[in-house]
Amino acid sequence: MTTEKKPKLQSVVPFSLFSARDVELFQEGKHPHLYEKFGAHAVEYEGVKGTYFAVWAPNAAFISVIGDFNDWDHYSHTLYPRWDKSGIWEGFVPHVKKGTLYKYFIRSNSGEELRKGDPYANYWEVRPRTASVAWQLDYKWKDKRWMESRKAHNSLESPFTVYEMHLGSWRRPDKHNHEVFYTYGEIAERLIPYVKEMGFTHVELMPVMEHPFDGSWGYQGTGYYAPTSRYGSPQDFMAFVDAFHHAGIGVILDWVPSHFPYDAHGLYRFDGSHVYEYADMRKGYHPDWNSYIFNYARNEVRSFLLSNAVFWLDKFHVDGLRVDAVASMIHLNYSRDTGAWEPNIHGGEENLEAISFLKHMNETIYRLFPDVQTIAEESTSFYGVSKPVFMGGLGFGMKWMMGWMNDTLAYFKRDPYHRKYHQDQLCFSIAYAFTENFMLPLSHDEVVHGKSPMLYKMPGDDWQKLANLRLMYSYMFTHPGTKLLFMGDEFGQTSEWNYRSELDWHLLVHESHQGLQAYVKELNHLYRSQPALYIKQFDYYGFEWINLNDQEISVVSYLRKGFKQEEDILVILNMTPVPREDYALGLERGGEWQEILNSDDSRFFGSGVVNTGILTAQDGPHHGKSHVLRLRIPPLGATILKRIIR
């Protein structure tokens, strides 16, 4: 009996996973699945197991794979440049196993030598170490039920209330030791019951893509194709998403296609030239973040970013991408003084290449994954961010309503006595609320260093601060649009968010903070249970002002409307600390109403000015309406009523 000997292979074997069509799509900027080609892939060649490596470095004169498998030798495992001048270097290295540490040694055409991590690596060493790790993304998903039904969860006509969070600082094993984290599994075990109990439909994770500096919060990434190893392996993150889906909760990822840092192992000057970034620093350097801007005019870079967006939706089953800093991508003059930017070919300020990339990206995502959402953080009045591409828009599903956020916080920071002079600041958002599919964000950016926690933005004594915050959240959850609330805001965090510690969970020993948390929970459940609050959340016909004329006492009222009269929700907001007994509100028609939520209820740490029983709108003119409804209006409070149809 003889056994067949396996062939002895050279240190790097000419081998490719690329077809001619792959290269063509890559060079056209239209390849959505490059992660199946580039990077490190376990393959078997002539009976020998090993790893195929492929990297794009068009300005390189020499590239080798270095790692713990060859004692980081620069010359023992040299990759082959493809014959088609695509700039792709590749080769099969026998016996390189899963878990191997590696980098690329690159000598540029100028003679400069660099040691770079793999732009397509699926796993990296835990910072501050910077090597890539050969890995596979095998995982048996258990979320079939969610994936088959998530179209309903992610629909624009469904409730969409998001808990934004930073994985490392939500909770920590030791809040005084920022070097120690819970694992993905340990976070999920604690986070899922909390999010479910609070009534949020989705979580949004600040960037989990690998990044070297904790203080960037993930927004300065080097490993675009890898979940950070701070909390575990890629499979651990897959199980994290899987567990959320099993609980009926969607997962949205912050994604940063706008800029990247200059770390030596990252994308910046990857092969000694400006490969991923614009060479002209008027377009290629970001003054706000001391980082570098992707070259959206280069098709290979467009394919890199397009594939990356698809990668997270495909391999990790995520339910949406919140795209960071879109305004900086599409405006050449963003944060730049006159003379520090170059107009486009038409003399305008728009980055035409970035705009065309975003359009193509959104079209591709919705073609491949019609049941997800892309959400733009875009702070300008640029037309059609959430309009379909065929209508001239950028094609996003939703857009953050930054104007609403700025105006609302400015209004609620005011002394209640002065609010009567600034009612236009409160109601202006409705003038443009239906021009986009808006999400109302109270995000991490509003509570970081120097911004003050949400609670301390509110005026007055401690009771008034809490009442004001409950009132503002009432306005938020009954205003048209989807919702996003940053972690800690739901229970009245009293310190600014600190990524090195954890939230102020100890505050929940106090009834006041328990009351606020209970109220946010009730708002979530109200929003999810009342079709009038979500079924027409992007539709002009889902909203109607009832009275904007009580500026002197700062009371405003409006209707949220569904498809049926019995779905109507009436909202009255009192922006002063003076309760209004027997307040007369004019309505177009009679009928019965019942209070379904009141922010001043004693169970929320309010003063208890509530309405009990059935309230009837009587015949009789009032404020130009044919009927009048009399009710109690709580101090710094919201009363929310529903029409009763017998």
XYZ file of C-alpha atoms in Angstrom:
646
model
C 0.000 0.000 0.000
C 1.431 3.340 -1.004
C 0.380 6.836 -0.041
C 0.505 9.599 -2.575
C 2.972 12.290 -1.610
C 1.795 15.854 -1.723
C 3.817 18.000 -4.101
C 6.462 20.269 -2.652
C 5.456 23.776 -3.653
C 7.544 26.906 -3.899
C 7.185 29.496 -1.134
C 4.635 31.508 -3.158
C 2.686 29.858 -5.962
C 1.198 31.868 -8.850
C -2.516 31.651 -8.172
C -5.567 33.903 -8.532
C -9.177 34.136 -7.428
C -9.790 36.996 -9.874
C -11.567 36.508 -13.149
C -11.201 38.978 -15.990
C -14.711 40.193 -15.152
C -13.709 40.807 -11.512
C -10.833 42.996 -12.623
C -13.053 44.824 -15.077
C -15.693 45.593 -12.435
C -12.976 46.585 -9.946
C -11.559 49.076 -12.428
C -15.020 50.390 -13.290
C -15.793 51.138 -9.623
C -18.719 48.728 -9.660
C -17.518 45.546 -7.934
C -19.708 44.915 -4.852
C -17.984 41.760 -3.588
C -14.249 42.420 -3.563
C -13.973 40.931 -0.074
C -14.301 37.522 -1.736
C -11.165 38.235 -3.802
C -8.829 40.605 -1.956
C -7.329 39.884 1.445
C -6.291 36.525 2.904
C -8.365 33.487 1.903
C -7.898 29.877 2.987
C -7.606 27.718 -0.129
C -6.242 24.331 -1.095
C -3.913 24.058 -4.085
C -2.826 20.679 -5.453
C -3.782 19.046 -2.186
C -1.872 21.547 -0.049
C -3.730 23.856 2.329
C -2.615 27.421 2.707
C -3.644 31.034 2.190
C -4.115 33.095 -0.935
C -3.126 36.758 -0.564
C -4.179 39.602 -2.858
C -3.537 43.321 -2.431
C -3.922 46.395 -4.628
C -0.794 48.563 -4.771
C -0.367 50.087 -8.246
C 2.731 52.116 -7.369
C 4.638 49.197 -5.818
C 7.847 47.798 -7.288
C 7.979 44.861 -4.877
C 5.554 43.297 -2.378
C 5.996 40.382 -0.014
C 3.943 38.842 2.767
C 5.666 39.028 6.118
C 4.424 37.440 9.319
C 5.000 35.129 12.220
C 5.083 32.211 9.759
C 8.361 33.471 8.217
C 9.843 35.466 11.102
C 8.745 38.659 9.330
C 11.279 38.096 6.569
C 10.954 40.669 3.785
C 12.141 38.500 0.913
C 11.038 34.907 1.467
C 7.412 35.235 0.276
C 7.189 37.606 -2.685
C 3.819 38.200 -4.350
C 3.312 38.311 -8.110
C 2.006 41.364 -9.968
C -0.838 40.558 -12.324
C -0.046 40.711 -16.022
C -3.006 43.014 -16.748
C -1.459 46.069 -15.082
C -4.360 46.249 -12.638
C -2.021 46.974 -9.744
C -3.058 43.730 -8.041
C -0.353 41.599 -6.401
C -1.245 38.049 -5.439
C -0.102 34.523 -4.680
C -0.771 31.319 -2.754
C 1.404 30.703 0.301
C 1.364 27.038 1.402
C 0.776 26.065 5.027
C -0.248 29.531 6.258
C -3.057 28.789 8.701
C -5.957 30.595 10.315
C -4.664 32.840 13.089
C -1.389 33.690 11.373
C -0.205 37.269 11.880
C 0.837 39.078 8.714
C 1.471 42.376 6.954
C 2.567 43.441 3.502
C 6.122 44.658 2.966
C 5.919 47.170 0.127
C 8.756 48.840 -1.746
C 7.397 51.667 -3.849
C 8.678 52.751 -7.233
C 10.501 55.571 -5.454
C 12.354 53.094 -3.230
C 10.368 53.909 -0.079
C 9.713 50.871 2.119
C 6.442 50.416 4.044
C 4.897 47.742 6.248
C 1.128 47.815 5.863
C -1.789 45.921 7.316
C -4.188 44.280 4.880
C -6.963 46.713 3.793
C -9.285 43.698 3.386
C -8.277 41.828 6.559
C -11.199 40.362 8.522
C -9.358 40.334 11.851
C -6.601 42.392 13.450
C -4.464 42.221 16.538
C -5.768 44.104 19.557
C -4.407 47.634 19.550
C -1.735 48.933 20.017
C -0.456 46.001 17.947
C -1.119 46.453 14.255
C -0.754 43.148 12.382
C -3.566 41.615 10.376
C -4.726 38.095 11.222
C -5.485 35.432 8.594
C -9.084 34.453 9.243
C -12.260 32.991 7.730
C -15.814 34.213 8.209
C -17.522 30.850 8.637
C -20.574 31.011 10.895
C -23.897 29.196 11.072
C -26.596 31.851 11.324
C -29.741 31.228 13.357
C -31.699 34.355 12.392
C -33.744 32.991 9.484
C -37.018 34.156 11.024
C -35.734 37.707 11.431
C -34.199 37.854 7.957
C -37.444 36.677 6.380
C -39.519 39.266 8.246
C -37.168 42.230 8.632
C -38.684 44.060 5.678
C -41.584 44.918 7.982
C -39.230 45.968 10.818
C -37.199 48.245 8.544
C -40.066 49.684 6.517
C -40.475 53.449 6.292
C -44.059 52.905 7.438
C -43.010 51.059 10.603
C -41.904 52.401 13.994
C -38.156 52.978 13.986
C -36.681 53.988 17.328
C -32.919 53.659 17.693
C -30.684 53.314 20.761
C -27.313 54.729 19.722
C -24.392 53.387 21.701
C -20.662 52.889 22.078
C -19.929 49.264 22.852
C -16.927 49.864 25.094
C -18.464 52.441 27.428
C -22.077 51.358 27.840
C -20.930 49.122 30.667
C -17.442 48.018 31.722
C -16.150 45.269 33.991
C -14.284 48.044 35.826
C -15.370 51.591 35.056
C -12.010 52.889 36.254
C -9.971 50.705 33.878
C -10.407 51.676 30.236
C -8.158 48.830 29.085
C -10.673 46.149 30.065
C -13.822 45.464 28.048
C -16.711 43.085 28.076
C -16.733 40.685 25.126
C -19.323 40.882 22.356
C -21.159 38.015 24.041
C -21.079 39.602 27.492
C -22.325 42.916 26.097
C -25.169 41.188 24.250
C -26.166 39.290 27.385
C -26.601 42.577 29.263
C -27.695 44.880 26.444
C -30.411 42.878 24.674
C -32.788 42.556 27.667
C -32.326 46.260 28.397
C -33.006 47.449 24.839
C -35.994 45.126 24.561
C -37.428 46.262 27.894
C -36.954 49.933 26.952
C -38.861 49.403 23.712
C -36.250 50.409 21.128
C -36.617 48.691 17.756
C -32.951 49.011 16.727
C -29.514 49.615 18.154
C -26.989 51.735 16.320
C -23.360 50.980 17.082
C -20.741 53.682 16.808
C -18.108 52.312 14.417
C -17.045 48.761 15.239
C -14.647 48.605 12.304
C -11.076 48.157 13.537
C -9.419 51.383 14.647
C -6.122 52.058 16.443
C -7.118 54.906 18.796
C -9.921 54.536 21.344
C -10.346 58.308 21.466
C -11.528 58.384 17.845
C -14.609 56.387 18.987
C -14.109 54.298 15.848
C -14.443 57.156 13.367
C -10.747 56.910 12.359
C -10.622 53.400 10.962
C -7.799 51.282 9.575
C -9.552 47.914 9.297
C -12.649 48.537 7.181
C -13.378 44.828 6.741
C -12.962 43.724 10.349
C -15.016 44.167 13.516
C -12.714 45.403 16.247
C -10.870 42.708 18.174
C -11.255 44.694 21.415
C -14.372 42.653 22.163
C -13.612 39.368 20.413
C -13.434 37.639 17.048
C -15.506 38.242 13.888
C -17.573 35.182 14.792
C -18.228 36.695 18.216
C -19.612 39.783 16.511
C -21.717 37.646 14.187
C -23.181 35.910 17.246
C -23.817 39.366 18.751
C -25.908 40.411 15.718
C -27.569 36.993 15.637
C -28.661 37.352 19.273
C -30.229 40.762 18.610
C -32.133 39.364 15.662
C -33.354 36.453 17.748
C -34.739 39.051 20.187
C -36.457 40.948 17.352
C -34.075 43.928 17.424
C -32.330 45.372 14.372
C -28.642 46.328 14.261
C -27.403 49.447 12.444
C -23.700 50.214 12.032
C -22.065 53.611 11.798
C -19.990 53.560 8.620
C -17.274 56.063 7.691
C -16.560 56.290 3.945
C -15.497 59.925 4.297
C -11.998 59.850 5.759
C -9.288 57.721 7.383
C -6.234 58.376 9.631
C -2.558 58.585 8.739
C -1.374 55.657 10.897
C 1.664 53.985 9.342
C -0.035 50.577 8.990
C -3.232 51.976 7.448
C -4.488 53.199 4.074
C -2.623 56.503 3.924
C 0.047 56.465 1.170
C -0.459 52.734 1.040
C 2.170 51.999 -1.620
C 4.170 55.184 -1.210
C 1.738 57.154 -3.350
C -1.716 58.623 -2.796
C -3.586 55.416 -3.561
C -6.774 55.704 -1.501
C -6.767 59.471 -0.894
C -6.853 62.454 -3.253
C -3.337 63.625 -4.114
C -4.466 67.263 -4.081
C -4.680 68.100 -0.383
C -7.335 70.719 -1.091
C -9.551 67.672 -1.589
C -7.532 64.942 0.109
C -6.924 66.336 3.609
C -9.643 66.913 6.199
C -8.774 69.910 8.431
C -11.413 69.131 11.064
C -10.226 65.622 11.844
C -6.571 65.678 10.727
C -7.324 62.806 8.394
C -7.414 61.959 4.708
C -10.322 61.855 2.274
C -11.044 58.948 -0.045
C -10.490 59.621 -3.734
C -14.001 59.122 -5.091
C -12.743 59.806 -8.616
C -10.633 56.635 -8.581
C -12.718 53.646 -9.574
C -10.705 51.135 -7.574
C -11.372 53.198 -4.421
C -15.071 53.352 -5.272
C -15.088 49.550 -5.557
C -13.292 49.279 -2.199
C -15.958 51.387 -0.482
C -18.896 49.868 -2.347
C -17.755 46.362 -1.448
C -17.239 47.427 2.144
C -20.815 48.666 2.489
C -22.103 45.427 0.985
C -19.709 43.363 3.149
C -21.358 44.318 6.443
C -24.846 43.718 5.075
C -23.843 40.393 3.535
C -21.424 38.748 5.959
C -22.757 40.222 9.205
C -26.502 40.469 8.441
C -26.671 44.077 9.654
C -29.941 45.885 9.031
C -28.658 49.269 7.989
C -25.739 51.649 7.651
C -25.721 55.133 9.112
C -23.278 56.932 6.823
C -21.119 59.410 8.706
C -20.200 62.923 7.576
C -22.043 62.913 4.247
C -21.982 66.724 4.168
C -18.180 66.663 4.209
C -18.156 64.147 1.358
C -20.410 66.043 -1.039
C -19.149 69.595 -0.431
C -15.669 70.567 -1.621
C -15.698 73.664 0.608
C -16.725 71.847 3.796
C -14.753 73.478 6.668
C -12.467 75.172 4.148
C -11.769 78.868 3.754
C -11.883 80.666 0.436
C -8.883 79.625 -1.635
C -8.432 76.386 0.295
C -10.668 74.396 -2.021
C -11.004 73.915 -5.760
C -14.417 74.198 -7.484
C -15.731 71.357 -9.596
C -15.698 71.435 -13.415
C -18.879 73.529 -13.381
C -17.459 76.032 -10.902
C -19.617 74.724 -8.046
C -18.945 73.514 -4.521
C -20.312 69.971 -4.962
C -17.969 67.005 -5.064
C -19.474 65.407 -8.148
C -17.430 62.215 -7.747
C -18.609 61.657 -4.171
C -22.200 62.358 -5.188
C -22.081 59.822 -8.017
C -20.466 57.273 -5.699
C -23.198 57.655 -3.072
C -25.907 57.320 -5.694
C -24.384 54.141 -7.093
C -23.772 52.769 -3.591
C -27.392 53.275 -2.521
C -28.747 51.829 -5.753
C -26.529 48.773 -5.304
C -27.440 48.266 -1.645
C -31.181 48.491 -2.246
C -30.909 46.203 -5.257
C -29.070 43.537 -3.247
C -30.767 44.159 0.122
C -34.170 45.807 -0.396
C -35.092 45.232 3.259
C -32.345 47.362 4.878
C -31.944 51.121 5.405
C -29.142 53.538 4.632
C -29.236 56.666 6.795
C -27.283 59.833 6.008
C -25.774 62.138 8.585
C -26.072 65.221 6.398
C -26.403 68.659 7.937
C -27.066 70.928 4.958
C -30.073 71.667 2.753
C -28.656 69.624 -0.136
C -31.561 68.468 -2.304
C -32.931 64.960 -2.165
C -30.607 63.143 0.228
C -33.371 60.595 0.938
C -35.002 60.815 -2.479
C -34.542 57.976 -4.991
C -31.737 58.338 -7.506
C -34.218 58.271 -10.397
C -35.750 61.450 -8.916
C -32.389 63.182 -8.737
C -31.714 62.263 -5.108
C -28.790 60.542 -3.402
C -30.894 57.466 -2.723
C -30.626 57.169 1.063
C -33.549 55.721 3.000
C -33.411 58.405 5.705
C -31.550 61.561 6.654
C -30.692 62.924 10.092
C -32.748 66.062 10.824
C -29.918 68.198 12.185
C -31.923 71.433 11.915
C -34.611 69.989 14.174
C -31.972 68.929 16.696
C -30.254 72.332 16.794
C -33.494 74.328 17.007
C -35.058 72.034 19.605
C -32.060 72.102 21.925
C -31.728 75.882 21.545
C -35.407 76.331 22.399
C -35.407 74.043 25.440
C -32.243 75.626 26.830
C -34.155 78.896 27.182
C -35.745 80.085 30.390
C -39.449 79.131 30.087
C -40.436 82.785 30.577
C -38.654 83.712 27.334
C -39.935 80.809 25.249
C -42.985 82.785 24.152
C -40.670 84.989 22.109
C -39.110 82.022 20.307
C -41.994 79.762 19.388
C -40.976 79.978 15.729
C -37.789 78.140 16.659
C -39.871 75.244 17.935
C -42.345 74.997 15.071
C -40.079 75.819 12.098
C -39.118 72.177 11.569
C -42.620 71.332 10.342
C -42.117 73.753 7.433
C -39.585 71.327 5.905
C -40.290 68.092 7.808
C -41.660 66.306 4.742
C -39.006 67.318 2.222
C -36.916 64.299 3.303
C -37.399 61.059 5.223
C -36.068 62.524 8.446
C -34.717 60.794 11.534
C -34.722 62.951 14.693
C -31.302 62.526 16.333
C -30.189 63.293 19.866
C -26.820 61.668 19.340
C -23.461 61.251 21.047
C -22.266 64.511 19.449
C -24.629 66.472 21.710
C -23.289 65.132 25.022
C -19.514 64.869 24.501
C -16.845 66.965 26.196
C -17.865 70.605 26.418
C -21.451 70.007 25.268
C -23.037 69.144 28.674
C -25.243 66.094 29.319
C -28.807 66.355 28.058
C -30.234 66.866 31.550
C -28.025 69.857 32.296
C -28.926 71.574 29.045
C -32.357 72.103 30.605
C -33.074 75.259 32.699
C -34.441 75.432 36.230
C -34.001 73.451 39.419
C -33.563 69.685 39.465
C -37.292 68.965 39.218
C -37.694 71.418 36.335
C -34.691 69.982 34.496
C -36.256 66.527 34.584
C -39.686 67.878 33.650
C -38.176 69.822 30.741
C -36.374 66.718 29.523
C -39.541 64.600 29.685
C -41.322 67.392 27.809
C -38.630 67.577 25.119
C -38.690 63.806 24.631
C -42.495 64.010 24.343
C -42.079 66.538 21.548
C -39.461 64.331 19.883
C -41.499 61.129 19.964
C -44.687 62.806 18.711
C -42.950 64.867 15.997
C -42.972 63.345 12.481
C -39.918 61.207 11.734
C -38.039 58.251 13.145
C -36.119 58.574 16.423
C -32.553 58.177 17.709
C -31.468 58.592 21.327
C -27.922 58.200 22.630
C -27.229 55.866 25.529
C -27.589 57.502 28.939
C -30.017 60.143 27.684
C -32.873 57.810 28.560
C -32.232 58.029 32.307
C -30.728 61.499 32.667
C -26.962 61.036 32.638
C -25.414 63.793 34.762
C -21.930 63.736 33.254
C -20.760 64.173 29.695
C -20.154 60.964 27.799
C -16.677 59.578 28.475
C -15.499 56.715 26.258
C -12.938 55.717 28.914
C -15.531 54.965 31.578
C -19.168 53.801 31.598
C -22.610 55.380 31.971
C -23.752 56.727 35.345
C -25.850 53.669 36.163
C -25.692 54.516 39.885
C -28.172 57.343 39.214
C -30.942 54.787 38.925
C -31.097 54.449 42.698
C -32.932 57.806 42.593
C -36.682 57.946 41.897
C -36.181 60.986 39.669
C -33.938 59.128 37.226
C -36.054 55.997 37.464
C -39.033 58.153 36.502
C -37.294 59.565 33.425
C -36.196 56.108 32.319
C -39.738 54.792 32.806
C -41.092 57.684 30.734
C -38.750 57.034 27.799
C -39.839 53.410 27.938
C -43.485 54.533 27.793
C -42.758 56.871 24.887
C -41.157 54.029 22.938
C -44.124 51.775 23.558
C -46.545 54.584 22.700
C -44.737 55.293 19.428
C -44.685 51.613 18.506
C -48.304 50.942 19.444
C -50.004 53.956 17.831
C -50.097 53.861 14.008
C -50.729 57.621 13.834
C -47.208 58.182 15.163
C -45.434 56.155 12.481
C -47.652 55.123 9.562
C -47.397 58.616 7.998
C -44.184 59.727 9.683
C -42.826 61.137 6.390
C -46.176 62.317 5.044
C -47.578 65.848 5.198
C -51.059 64.407 5.736
C -49.997 62.738 8.968
C -49.607 66.040 10.865
C -51.868 69.002 11.638
C -51.293 72.022 13.863
C -54.231 72.597 16.215
C -53.143 75.811 17.949
C -49.980 77.851 17.534
C -51.538 81.094 18.821
C -50.999 80.670 22.563
C -47.474 82.086 22.491
C -48.144 84.201 25.583
C -48.492 81.105 27.749
C -46.296 78.899 25.507
C -48.791 76.116 24.880
C -48.739 74.373 21.493
C -50.943 71.573 20.213
C -51.085 69.338 17.165
C -52.600 66.172 15.746
C -50.809 63.102 14.462
C -53.054 61.234 12.053
C -53.246 57.700 10.764
C -55.462 56.253 8.057
C -58.519 56.146 10.342
C -60.043 58.759 12.644
C -59.845 56.417 15.613
C -56.054 56.392 15.196
C -55.717 60.166 15.719
C -53.385 61.320 18.502
C -53.746 64.780 20.071
C -50.624 66.314 21.648
C -50.603 69.389 23.910
C -47.287 70.753 25.194
C -46.955 73.302 28.010
C -43.534 74.932 27.814
C -43.841 76.813 31.140
C -43.903 75.604 34.763
C -47.439 76.996 35.246
C -50.192 74.326 35.182
C -53.263 75.277 33.144
C -56.518 74.117 34.671
C -59.624 74.006 32.472
C -57.600 74.856 29.363
C -59.881 75.365 26.344
C -58.696 73.899 23.067
C -60.577 74.476 19.833
C -61.160 71.436 17.584
C -62.713 71.017 14.154
C -65.165 68.358 15.285
C -66.686 66.891 18.411
C -66.022 63.537 19.946
C -64.492 61.855 22.939
C -60.846 61.728 23.927
C -58.865 59.861 26.547
C -55.430 60.690 27.932
C -53.027 57.837 27.137
C -49.789 59.406 28.399
C -48.876 62.381 30.564
C -45.264 63.382 31.274
C -46.325 64.868 34.626
C -47.711 61.583 35.962
C -46.346 60.915 39.457
C -44.946 57.556 38.340
C -42.533 59.519 36.155
C -41.561 61.826 39.067
C -44.064 64.430 37.909
C -46.426 66.539 40.006
C -49.521 64.584 39.049
C -51.484 67.091 36.961
C -53.234 64.515 34.791
C -56.578 63.992 33.077
C -58.722 61.047 34.135
C -61.839 59.663 32.548
C -63.353 60.607 29.189
C -62.949 64.141 27.814
C -65.639 65.333 25.422
C -65.279 68.073 22.796
C -68.453 70.176 23.125
C -70.265 72.222 20.506
C -69.256 75.866 20.567
C -66.820 78.050 18.644
C -63.311 78.529 20.041
C -60.239 79.916 18.278
C -62.037 79.620 14.951
C -62.967 75.973 15.480
C -66.471 74.539 15.862
C -65.872 72.598 19.102
C -64.003 73.077 22.356
C -62.188 70.511 24.503
C -61.471 71.421 28.131
C -58.659 69.700 29.993
C -55.789 70.098 32.444
C -52.357 70.972 31.039
C -49.442 69.926 33.305
C -46.522 72.254 34.164
C -43.548 71.764 31.825
C -45.509 68.806 30.598
C -47.098 66.977 27.729
C -50.531 65.449 27.654
C -51.184 62.972 24.872
C -54.767 61.933 24.058
C -56.376 59.470 21.702
C -59.725 59.797 19.985
C -62.382 57.326 21.147
C -64.740 55.969 18.486
C -67.729 54.100 19.881
